[in-house]
Amino acid sequence: MSFRILLVGLGNRGRMWATIAGRVEGVALSGAVDVNPAARVSFAAECAGVPCFAGLGEALAATASDAVLLVTPPDGHLAQARQIFAAGLPLLAEKPLTLDLAEAVQIVDLAAQAQLPLMVGLNFRYLPVSQKIRDLVADETLGAPGFGQFTYQRNRDGRQPRLNKYPLTMRHPMMLEQSIHHLDLIRYCYGRAVESVLCRTWNPPWSMYAHDSNVSCLLRLAGGLEVNYLGTWTGGWNELRFEWRTDCADGVIVQRELFSDLAVAHTTDKALSPVALASCEPFFDDSAALLADFVAHVRGDAPLTCSGADHLVTLALCFAAIESSESGRAVQMAEFCAQHGIAYPP
C-alpha cells in the first residue's frame, strides 16, 4: 500500500517536493494545499488526479493521509503544526521550523505530547559529499580535526521568480534561510556539539535585503575544534565561491564546490587527491533520501533522523549567534539552550 503524503505549499520548493515524492518508491500524494488559486491551477495541470485544496483544515478532513509535508513560509508553521498533530499525523517540515525560537520549542513539544514523528528537511546532510566528510572526520583518516574554515560567497538576487520573496523583508535572512544549513552541516559532519559562538551579522549598503545578509561566526566545538564561518548573499561578484577546509593532525579535507568536489591531502603531499563520490542531483536526490528515511521511520523500520529536537539545537545556534552579534559577546550554547528549554546536547 502506498504511503500517502499531503503536500502543503505549492511554491517552487513545494513543486520540487511533488517531483521528489514521485521518485521515492511506495510514496503517493494524497492531496495538495495552497492559498493561491493560480498555484493550485498550475499544480493541477502538472499533477492530474491529485486533489487540491485552499486550506489545510479542508484538506485534512477530505483526504486519507499517512503524513504531512509542510512547505510553507515558516511564520505559519506553529498554527499549521497544531492542526496536523491534532489530526494525528506525522510531520515533515521544511527548515527553518519557525522564525521564532519559542515557537519552534512549542512545535517540538506538541509533537512529543502527541507522540508523533517530527522531522525537519535538512536535506544537505544527505549529499554524498556531506556523508563522506562525516565519515572522514569520524574515522580520523587524516588524523584528529583541529580547525576548519567554511566560506560561502554569493550575490543572490532575491527578486528572481523562482525564489521565495519573504527573505527580502525578513529579519536575518542570511542566518535563518541559508547559514542555518551551513551551521547544521558543521554540527553534523564534525559530529560534535558547538560549545560557544562569537558572531557578527551586517548588511552592506548595496544590499537588496531589508536586514542582515552577511554572517561571520567563530565556533568552538567539543574537543577544542575551532571553525571560522563566513556566509554572504550580497557578495561583490555574481560567481558563487564555496570552500570548506578542515585541517587535521595529518592532513586536510577540502570541499571545493557547493555540492561536490571533495579532496584530501596528507601533510607532505604536493597536491590534493580527489575523493570519489556517488552521483547526485542536488535538492532532488538528497531530498529523496531524506523523504525515504522519514517514510521508513513512520512505518517503524528506521530511527528518526533530522528530528525536530535535533533541529532545535541548530536553530538555537542561529539565535545564539544573533544574540552574540547584538551583544558583542560570545554566547555559551549550554547556557543559551537551558534558558530556552532546549536539551543540550541533543
Coordinates of N, CA and C in Angstrom, one line a residue, residues 46-257:
E46 N 0.0 20.0 -13.7 CA 1.2 19.2 -13.7 C 0.9 17.8 -13.1
C47 N 0.0 17.8 -12.1 CA -0.2 16.5 -11.3 C -1.7 16.2 -11.3
A48 N -2.1 15.8 -12.5 CA -3.6 15.5 -12.6 C -3.9 14.3 -11.7
G49 N -5.1 14.4 -11.1 CA -5.5 13.3 -10.2 C -5.2 13.5 -8.8
V50 N -4.4 14.5 -8.4 CA -4.1 14.9 -7.0 C -5.1 16.0 -6.6
P51 N -6.0 15.8 -5.7 CA -6.9 16.8 -5.3 C -6.2 18.0 -4.7
C52 N -6.7 19.2 -5.0 CA -6.1 20.5 -4.5 C -7.1 21.2 -3.6
F53 N -6.6 21.8 -2.5 CA -7.4 22.5 -1.6 C -6.8 23.9 -1.2
A54 N -7.7 24.8 -0.8 CA -7.3 26.1 -0.5 C -6.9 26.2 1.0
G55 N -7.3 25.3 1.8 CA -7.0 25.4 3.2 C -6.5 24.0 3.8
L56 N -5.7 24.1 4.8 CA -5.2 22.9 5.4 C -6.3 22.1 6.1
G57 N -7.2 22.8 6.9 CA -8.2 22.1 7.6 C -9.1 21.3 6.6
E58 N -9.5 21.9 5.5 CA -10.3 21.2 4.5 C -9.6 20.0 3.9
A59 N -8.3 20.1 3.7 CA -7.5 19.0 3.1 C -7.4 17.9 4.1
L60 N -7.2 18.2 5.4 CA -7.1 17.2 6.4 C -8.4 16.4 6.5
A61 N -9.5 17.1 6.4 CA -10.8 16.4 6.6 C -11.1 15.6 5.3
A62 N -10.7 16.0 4.2 CA -11.1 15.4 2.9 C -10.2 14.3 2.4
T63 N -9.0 14.2 2.9 CA -8.1 13.2 2.4 C -7.7 12.1 3.4
A64 N -7.3 11.0 3.0 CA -6.8 9.9 3.8 C -5.3 10.0 3.6
S65 N -4.6 10.5 4.7 CA -3.1 10.7 4.6 C -2.4 10.0 5.7
D66 N -1.1 9.6 5.4 CA -0.3 9.0 6.4 C 0.7 10.0 7.1
A67 N 0.9 11.1 6.4 CA 1.8 12.2 6.9 C 1.5 13.4 6.1
V68 N 2.1 14.5 6.7 CA 2.0 15.8 6.0 C 3.4 16.3 5.7
L69 N 3.6 16.9 4.5 CA 4.9 17.5 4.1 C 4.6 19.0 4.0
L70 N 5.2 19.8 5.0 CA 4.9 21.2 5.1 C 6.0 22.1 4.4
V71 N 5.5 22.8 3.4 CA 6.5 23.6 2.6 C 5.9 25.0 2.4
T72 N 5.7 25.6 3.6 CA 5.1 27.0 3.6 C 6.0 27.9 4.3
P73 N 5.8 29.2 4.2 CA 6.7 30.1 5.0 C 6.7 29.8 6.4
P74 N 7.8 29.9 7.1 CA 8.0 29.4 8.5 C 7.1 30.2 9.5
D75 N 6.7 31.4 9.2 CA 5.9 32.1 10.2 C 4.5 31.5 10.4
G76 N 4.1 30.6 9.6 CA 2.8 30.0 9.8 C 2.9 28.6 10.3
H77 N 4.1 28.1 10.6 CA 4.3 26.7 10.9 C 3.6 26.3 12.3
L78 N 3.7 27.1 13.2 CA 3.1 26.7 14.5 C 1.6 26.4 14.4
A79 N 0.9 27.3 13.8 CA -0.6 27.1 13.7 C -0.9 25.9 12.8
Q80 N -0.1 25.7 11.8 CA -0.3 24.5 10.9 C 0.1 23.2 11.6
A81 N 1.2 23.3 12.4 CA 1.6 22.1 13.2 C 0.5 21.7 14.2
R82 N -0.1 22.6 14.8 CA -1.2 22.3 15.7 C -2.3 21.5 15.0
Q83 N -2.7 22.0 13.8 CA -3.8 21.3 13.1 C -3.3 19.9 12.7
I84 N -2.1 19.8 12.2 CA -1.6 18.5 11.7 C -1.5 17.5 12.9
F85 N -1.0 17.9 14.0 CA -0.8 16.9 15.1 C -2.2 16.6 15.7
A86 N -3.1 17.6 15.7 CA -4.5 17.3 16.2 C -5.2 16.3 15.3
A87 N -4.8 16.2 14.0 CA -5.3 15.2 13.1 C -4.6 13.9 13.3
G88 N -3.6 13.8 14.1 CA -2.9 12.6 14.4 C -1.9 12.2 13.3
L89 N -1.4 13.2 12.6 CA -0.5 12.8 11.5 C 1.0 13.2 11.8
P90 N 2.0 12.4 11.4 CA 3.4 12.8 11.4 C 3.6 14.0 10.5
L91 N 4.7 14.7 10.8 CA 5.0 15.9 10.0 C 6.5 15.9 9.6
L92 N 6.7 16.2 8.3 CA 8.0 16.5 7.8 C 7.9 18.0 7.3
A93 N 8.6 18.9 8.0 CA 8.6 20.3 7.7 C 9.9 20.8 7.1
E94 N 9.7 21.8 6.2 CA 10.9 22.4 5.7 C 11.5 23.3 6.8
K95 N 12.8 23.5 6.6 CA 13.5 24.4 7.6 C 13.3 25.9 7.1
P96 N 13.6 26.9 8.0 CA 13.6 26.7 9.4 C 12.3 26.3 10.0
L97 N 12.2 25.6 11.1 CA 11.0 25.2 11.7 C 10.1 26.4 11.9
T98 N 10.7 27.5 12.5 CA 10.0 28.7 12.6 C 11.0 29.8 12.6
L99 N 10.6 31.1 12.6 CA 11.5 32.2 12.7 C 11.5 32.7 14.1
D100 N 10.9 32.0 15.1 CA 10.9 32.4 16.5 C 11.3 31.1 17.3
L101 N 12.3 31.2 18.1 CA 12.8 30.0 18.8 C 11.8 29.4 19.8
A102 N 11.0 30.3 20.5 CA 10.0 29.8 21.4 C 8.9 29.1 20.6
E103 N 8.5 29.5 19.5 CA 7.5 28.8 18.7 C 8.1 27.4 18.2
A104 N 9.3 27.4 17.9 CA 9.9 26.1 17.5 C 9.9 25.1 18.6
V105 N 10.2 25.6 19.8 CA 10.1 24.7 21.0 C 8.7 24.2 21.2
Q106 N 7.7 25.1 21.0 CA 6.3 24.7 21.1 C 6.0 23.6 20.1
I107 N 6.4 23.7 18.9 CA 6.1 22.7 17.9 C 6.7 21.3 18.3
V108 N 8.0 21.3 18.7 CA 8.6 20.1 19.2 C 7.9 19.5 20.4
D109 N 7.5 20.3 21.3 CA 6.7 19.9 22.4 C 5.4 19.3 22.0
L110 N 4.7 19.9 21.0 CA 3.4 19.4 20.6 C 3.6 18.0 19.9
A111 N 4.6 17.8 19.2 CA 4.9 16.5 18.6 C 5.1 15.5 19.7
A112 N 5.9 15.8 20.7 CA 6.2 14.9 21.8 C 4.9 14.6 22.5
Q113 N 4.1 15.6 22.8 CA 2.8 15.3 23.5 C 1.9 14.4 22.7
A114 N 1.9 14.6 21.4 CA 1.0 13.8 20.5 C 1.6 12.5 20.2
Q115 N 2.9 12.3 20.6 CA 3.7 11.0 20.3 C 3.7 10.8 18.8
L116 N 4.0 11.9 18.0 CA 4.0 11.8 16.6 C 5.4 12.2 16.1
P117 N 5.9 11.6 15.0 CA 7.2 12.0 14.5 C 7.2 13.4 13.9
L118 N 8.3 14.1 14.2 CA 8.5 15.4 13.6 C 9.9 15.4 13.0
M119 N 10.0 15.6 11.7 CA 11.3 15.7 11.0 C 11.4 17.0 10.3
V120 N 12.6 17.5 10.2 CA 12.9 18.8 9.5 C 13.8 18.5 8.3
G121 N 13.4 19.2 7.2 CA 14.0 18.9 5.9 C 15.4 19.4 5.7
L122 N 16.4 18.9 6.5 CA 17.8 19.3 6.3 C 18.5 18.4 5.3
N123 N 18.1 18.5 4.1 CA 18.4 17.6 3.0 C 19.9 17.6 2.7
F124 N 20.6 18.7 3.0 CA 22.1 18.8 2.7 C 22.9 17.8 3.5
R125 N 22.3 17.3 4.6 CA 23.0 16.2 5.3 C 23.1 15.0 4.4
Y126 N 22.2 14.8 3.5 CA 22.2 13.6 2.7 C 23.0 13.7 1.4
L127 N 23.6 14.8 1.1 CA 24.5 14.9 0.0 C 25.7 13.9 0.2
P128 N 26.1 13.2 -0.9 CA 27.2 12.3 -0.8 C 28.5 13.0 -0.2
V129 N 28.7 14.3 -0.6 CA 29.9 15.0 -0.1 C 29.8 15.2 1.4
S130 N 28.6 15.5 1.9 CA 28.4 15.7 3.4 C 28.6 14.3 4.1
Q131 N 28.1 13.3 3.6 CA 28.2 12.0 4.2 C 29.7 11.6 4.2
K132 N 30.4 11.9 3.2 CA 31.8 11.5 3.1 C 32.7 12.3 4.1
I133 N 32.4 13.6 4.2 CA 33.2 14.4 5.2 C 32.9 13.9 6.6
R134 N 31.7 13.5 6.9 CA 31.4 13.0 8.2 C 32.2 11.7 8.5
D135 N 32.2 10.8 7.5 CA 33.0 9.6 7.6 C 34.5 9.8 7.8
L136 N 35.1 10.7 7.0 CA 36.5 11.0 7.1 C 36.9 11.6 8.5
V137 N 36.0 12.4 9.0 CA 36.2 13.0 10.3 C 36.1 12.0 11.4
A138 N 35.0 11.2 11.3 CA 34.8 10.2 12.4 C 35.9 9.1 12.4
D139 N 36.4 8.7 11.2 CA 37.4 7.7 11.1 C 38.8 8.3 11.4
E140 N 38.9 9.6 11.4 CA 40.2 10.3 11.6 C 41.2 9.8 10.5
T141 N 40.7 9.7 9.3 CA 41.5 9.3 8.2 C 42.7 10.2 8.0
L142 N 42.6 11.5 8.3 CA 43.7 12.4 8.2 C 44.2 12.9 9.6
G143 N 43.8 12.1 10.6 CA 44.1 12.5 11.9 C 43.0 13.3 12.6
A144 N 43.1 13.6 13.8 CA 42.1 14.4 14.5 C 41.9 15.8 13.9
P145 N 40.7 16.2 13.7 CA 40.5 17.6 13.2 C 40.8 18.6 14.2
G146 N 41.4 19.7 13.8 CA 41.8 20.8 14.7 C 41.1 22.1 14.5
F147 N 40.9 22.4 13.2 CA 40.2 23.7 12.9 C 39.7 23.6 11.5
G148 N 38.7 24.5 11.2 CA 38.0 24.5 9.9 C 37.7 25.9 9.5
Q149 N 37.6 26.0 8.2 CA 37.2 27.3 7.5 C 36.1 27.0 6.5
F150 N 34.9 27.6 6.7 CA 33.7 27.4 5.9 C 33.4 28.7 5.2
T151 N 33.5 28.8 3.9 CA 33.2 30.1 3.2 C 32.2 29.9 2.1
Y152 N 31.2 30.7 2.2 CA 30.1 30.7 1.2 C 29.9 32.1 0.7
Q153 N 30.3 32.5 -0.5 CA 30.2 33.8 -1.0 C 29.3 33.9 -2.3
R154 N 28.3 34.6 -2.2 CA 27.3 34.6 -3.3 C 26.6 36.0 -3.4
N155 N 26.3 36.4 -4.6 CA 25.5 37.6 -4.8 C 24.1 37.1 -5.3
R156 N 23.2 36.9 -4.3 CA 21.9 36.3 -4.6 C 20.8 37.3 -4.9
D157 N 20.3 37.2 -6.1 CA 19.2 38.1 -6.5 C 17.9 37.6 -5.9
G158 N 17.4 38.1 -4.8 CA 16.2 37.6 -4.2 C 14.9 37.9 -4.9
R159 N 15.0 38.7 -6.0 CA 13.8 39.0 -6.8 C 13.5 38.0 -7.9
Q160 N 14.4 37.0 -8.1 CA 14.2 36.1 -9.2 C 12.8 35.3 -9.0
P161 N 12.1 35.1 -10.1 CA 10.8 34.5 -10.0 C 10.8 33.1 -9.3
R162 N 11.9 32.4 -9.4 CA 12.0 31.0 -8.8 C 12.2 31.0 -7.3
L163 N 12.5 32.2 -6.7 CA 12.8 32.3 -5.3 C 11.7 32.8 -4.5
N164 N 11.5 32.4 -3.2 CA 10.6 32.9 -2.3 C 10.9 34.4 -2.0
K165 N 9.9 35.2 -1.9 CA 10.1 36.7 -1.7 C 10.3 37.1 -0.3
Y166 N 9.8 36.3 0.7 CA 9.8 36.8 2.1 C 11.2 37.0 2.6
P167 N 12.3 36.4 2.1 CA 13.6 36.7 2.7 C 14.0 38.2 2.4
L168 N 13.4 38.8 1.4 CA 13.7 40.2 1.1 C 13.4 41.1 2.2
T169 N 12.4 40.8 3.0 CA 11.9 41.7 4.0 C 12.0 41.1 5.5
M170 N 12.4 39.9 5.6 CA 12.5 39.3 6.9 C 13.8 39.7 7.7
R171 N 13.8 39.6 9.0 CA 15.0 39.9 9.8 C 15.9 38.7 9.7
H172 N 17.2 39.0 9.5 CA 18.3 37.9 9.5 C 18.0 36.9 8.4
P173 N 17.8 37.3 7.1 CA 17.5 36.4 6.1 C 18.7 35.4 5.8
M174 N 19.9 35.9 5.8 CA 21.1 35.0 5.6 C 21.2 34.0 6.7
M175 N 21.1 34.4 7.9 CA 21.2 33.5 9.0 C 20.2 32.4 9.0
L176 N 18.9 32.8 8.9 CA 17.8 31.9 9.1 C 17.3 31.1 7.8
E177 N 17.8 31.6 6.7 CA 17.4 30.9 5.4 C 18.6 30.1 4.8
Q178 N 19.8 30.6 5.0 CA 21.0 30.0 4.4 C 22.0 29.5 5.4
S179 N 22.5 30.3 6.2 CA 23.5 29.9 7.2 C 23.0 28.8 8.1
I180 N 21.7 28.7 8.3 CA 21.2 27.6 9.1 C 21.6 26.2 8.5
H181 N 21.6 26.1 7.2 CA 22.1 24.9 6.6 C 23.5 24.7 6.9
H182 N 24.3 25.7 6.7 CA 25.8 25.6 6.9 C 26.2 25.2 8.3
L183 N 25.5 25.9 9.3 CA 25.8 25.6 10.7 C 25.4 24.2 11.1
D184 N 24.3 23.8 10.5 CA 23.8 22.4 10.7 C 24.8 21.4 10.2
L185 N 25.4 21.7 9.0 CA 26.4 20.8 8.4 C 27.6 20.7 9.3
I186 N 28.0 21.9 9.8 CA 29.2 21.9 10.7 C 28.9 21.0 11.9
R187 N 27.7 21.1 12.5 CA 27.4 20.2 13.7 C 27.4 18.8 13.2
Y188 N 26.7 18.5 12.1 CA 26.5 17.1 11.6 C 27.8 16.4 11.2
C189 N 28.5 17.1 10.3 CA 29.7 16.5 9.7 C 30.8 16.3 10.7
Y190 N 31.0 17.2 11.6 CA 32.0 17.1 12.6 C 31.6 16.2 13.8
G191 N 30.3 16.0 13.9 CA 29.8 15.1 14.9 C 30.0 15.6 16.3
R192 N 30.0 16.9 16.5 CA 30.4 17.4 17.8 C 29.4 18.6 18.2
A193 N 29.2 18.8 19.4 CA 28.3 19.9 19.9 C 29.1 21.2 19.8
V194 N 28.4 22.3 19.4 CA 29.0 23.6 19.4 C 28.9 24.1 20.9
E195 N 30.1 24.5 21.4 CA 30.1 24.9 22.8 C 29.9 26.4 22.9
S196 N 30.4 27.2 22.0 CA 30.3 28.7 22.0 C 30.3 29.2 20.6
V197 N 29.7 30.4 20.5 CA 29.7 31.1 19.2 C 29.9 32.6 19.5
L198 N 30.8 33.2 18.6 CA 31.1 34.6 18.6 C 30.7 35.0 17.2
C199 N 29.8 36.0 17.0 CA 29.2 36.2 15.7 C 29.1 37.7 15.4
R200 N 29.1 38.1 14.1 CA 28.8 39.4 13.7 C 28.0 39.3 12.4
T201 N 26.8 39.9 12.4 CA 26.0 40.0 11.2 C 25.8 41.4 10.8
W202 N 25.7 41.7 9.4 CA 25.6 43.0 8.9 C 25.0 43.0 7.5
N203 N 24.7 44.2 7.0 CA 24.1 44.4 5.7 C 24.9 45.5 5.0
P204 N 25.5 45.1 3.8 CA 26.3 46.2 3.1 C 25.3 47.2 2.5
P205 N 25.8 48.4 2.2 CA 24.9 49.5 1.6 C 24.2 49.1 0.4
W206 N 24.7 48.2 -0.5 CA 24.1 47.9 -1.7 C 23.1 46.7 -1.6
S207 N 22.9 46.2 -0.5 CA 22.0 45.0 -0.3 C 20.6 45.3 -0.7
M208 N 19.9 44.3 -1.4 CA 18.5 44.4 -1.7 C 17.7 43.9 -0.5
Y209 N 18.3 43.3 0.5 CA 17.7 42.7 1.6 C 17.4 43.8 2.7
A210 N 16.3 43.7 3.4 CA 16.0 44.7 4.4 C 16.8 44.5 5.6
H211 N 17.3 43.3 5.8 CA 18.1 43.1 7.0 C 19.4 42.3 6.7
D212 N 20.1 41.9 7.7 CA 21.5 41.5 7.6 C 21.6 40.3 6.6
S213 N 22.5 40.5 5.6 CA 22.7 39.4 4.6 C 24.1 38.8 4.7
N214 N 24.9 39.3 5.6 CA 26.2 38.7 5.8 C 26.3 38.2 7.3
V215 N 27.0 37.0 7.4 CA 27.2 36.4 8.7 C 28.7 35.9 8.8
S216 N 29.3 36.3 9.9 CA 30.6 35.8 10.2 C 30.6 35.2 11.7
C217 N 31.0 34.0 11.8 CA 31.0 33.3 13.1 C 32.3 32.6 13.4
L218 N 32.7 32.6 14.7 CA 33.8 31.8 15.2 C 33.1 30.8 16.2
L219 N 33.2 29.5 15.8 CA 32.5 28.5 16.6 C 33.6 27.7 17.3
R220 N 33.3 27.4 18.6 CA 34.2 26.4 19.3 C 33.3 25.2 19.6
L221 N 33.8 24.0 19.1 CA 33.1 22.8 19.2 C 33.8 21.9 20.3
A222 N 33.1 20.9 20.7 CA 33.7 20.0 21.7 C 35.0 19.4 21.3
G223 N 35.9 19.3 22.2 CA 37.2 18.7 21.9 C 38.2 19.8 21.4
G224 N 37.8 21.0 21.4 CA 38.7 22.1 21.0 C 38.7 22.4 19.6
L225 N 37.8 21.8 18.8 CA 37.8 22.1 17.3 C 37.2 23.5 17.1
E226 N 37.9 24.4 16.4 CA 37.5 25.7 16.1 C 37.1 25.9 14.6
V227 N 36.0 26.5 14.3 CA 35.6 26.7 13.0 C 35.3 28.2 12.7
N228 N 35.8 28.7 11.6 CA 35.6 30.0 11.2 C 34.6 30.0 10.0
Y229 N 33.5 30.7 10.1 CA 32.4 30.6 9.1 C 32.2 32.0 8.6
L230 N 32.1 32.1 7.2 CA 31.7 33.3 6.6 C 30.6 33.0 5.5
G231 N 29.5 33.7 5.6 CA 28.5 33.5 4.5 C 27.9 34.8 4.1
T232 N 27.6 35.0 2.8 CA 27.0 36.2 2.3 C 26.1 36.0 1.2
W233 N 25.0 36.7 1.1 CA 24.1 36.8 0.0 C 24.3 38.0 -0.8
T234 N 25.3 38.9 -0.4 CA 25.5 40.1 -1.1 C 26.9 40.4 -1.4
G235 N 27.6 39.4 -2.0 CA 28.9 39.5 -2.4 C 29.1 40.5 -3.6
G236 N 30.3 40.9 -3.9 CA 30.5 41.9 -5.0 C 30.7 41.2 -6.3
W237 N 30.4 39.9 -6.4 CA 30.6 39.2 -7.7 C 29.5 38.2 -7.8
N238 N 29.0 38.0 -9.0 CA 27.9 37.1 -9.3 C 28.3 35.6 -9.2
E239 N 29.6 35.4 -9.3 CA 30.0 34.0 -9.2 C 30.0 33.4 -7.8
L240 N 29.4 32.3 -7.6 CA 29.4 31.6 -6.3 C 30.7 31.0 -6.0
R241 N 31.2 31.3 -4.8 CA 32.5 30.8 -4.4 C 32.3 30.0 -3.0
F242 N 32.7 28.8 -3.0 CA 32.5 27.9 -1.8 C 33.7 27.1 -1.5
E243 N 34.1 27.1 -0.3 CA 35.2 26.2 0.2 C 35.0 25.8 1.6
W244 N 35.1 24.6 1.9 CA 35.1 24.1 3.3 C 36.3 23.3 3.6
R245 N 37.3 23.8 4.3 CA 38.5 23.2 4.6 C 38.6 22.8 6.0
T246 N 39.0 21.5 6.3 CA 39.2 21.1 7.6 C 40.7 20.6 7.8
D247 N 41.4 21.3 8.7 CA 42.8 20.9 8.9 C 42.9 19.9 10.1
C248 N 43.5 18.9 9.8 CA 43.7 17.8 10.7 C 45.1 17.5 11.1
A249 N 45.4 16.7 12.1 CA 46.7 16.4 12.5 C 47.7 15.9 11.4
D250 N 47.1 15.2 10.5 CA 47.9 14.6 9.5 C 47.6 15.0 8.0
G251 N 46.8 16.1 7.9 CA 46.4 16.5 6.5 C 45.2 17.4 6.5
V252 N 44.6 17.5 5.3 CA 43.4 18.4 5.2 C 42.3 17.7 4.4
I253 N 41.1 18.1 4.7 CA 39.9 17.7 3.9 C 39.3 18.9 3.3
V254 N 39.1 19.0 2.0 CA 38.7 20.2 1.3 C 37.5 19.9 0.4
Q255 N 36.4 20.6 0.7 CA 35.3 20.6 -0.3 C 35.4 21.9 -1.1
R256 N 35.5 21.8 -2.4 CA 35.7 22.9 -3.2 C 34.6 23.4 -4.0
E257 N 33.5 22.7 -4.0 CA 32.2 23.2 -4.7 C 31.1 22.9 -3.7

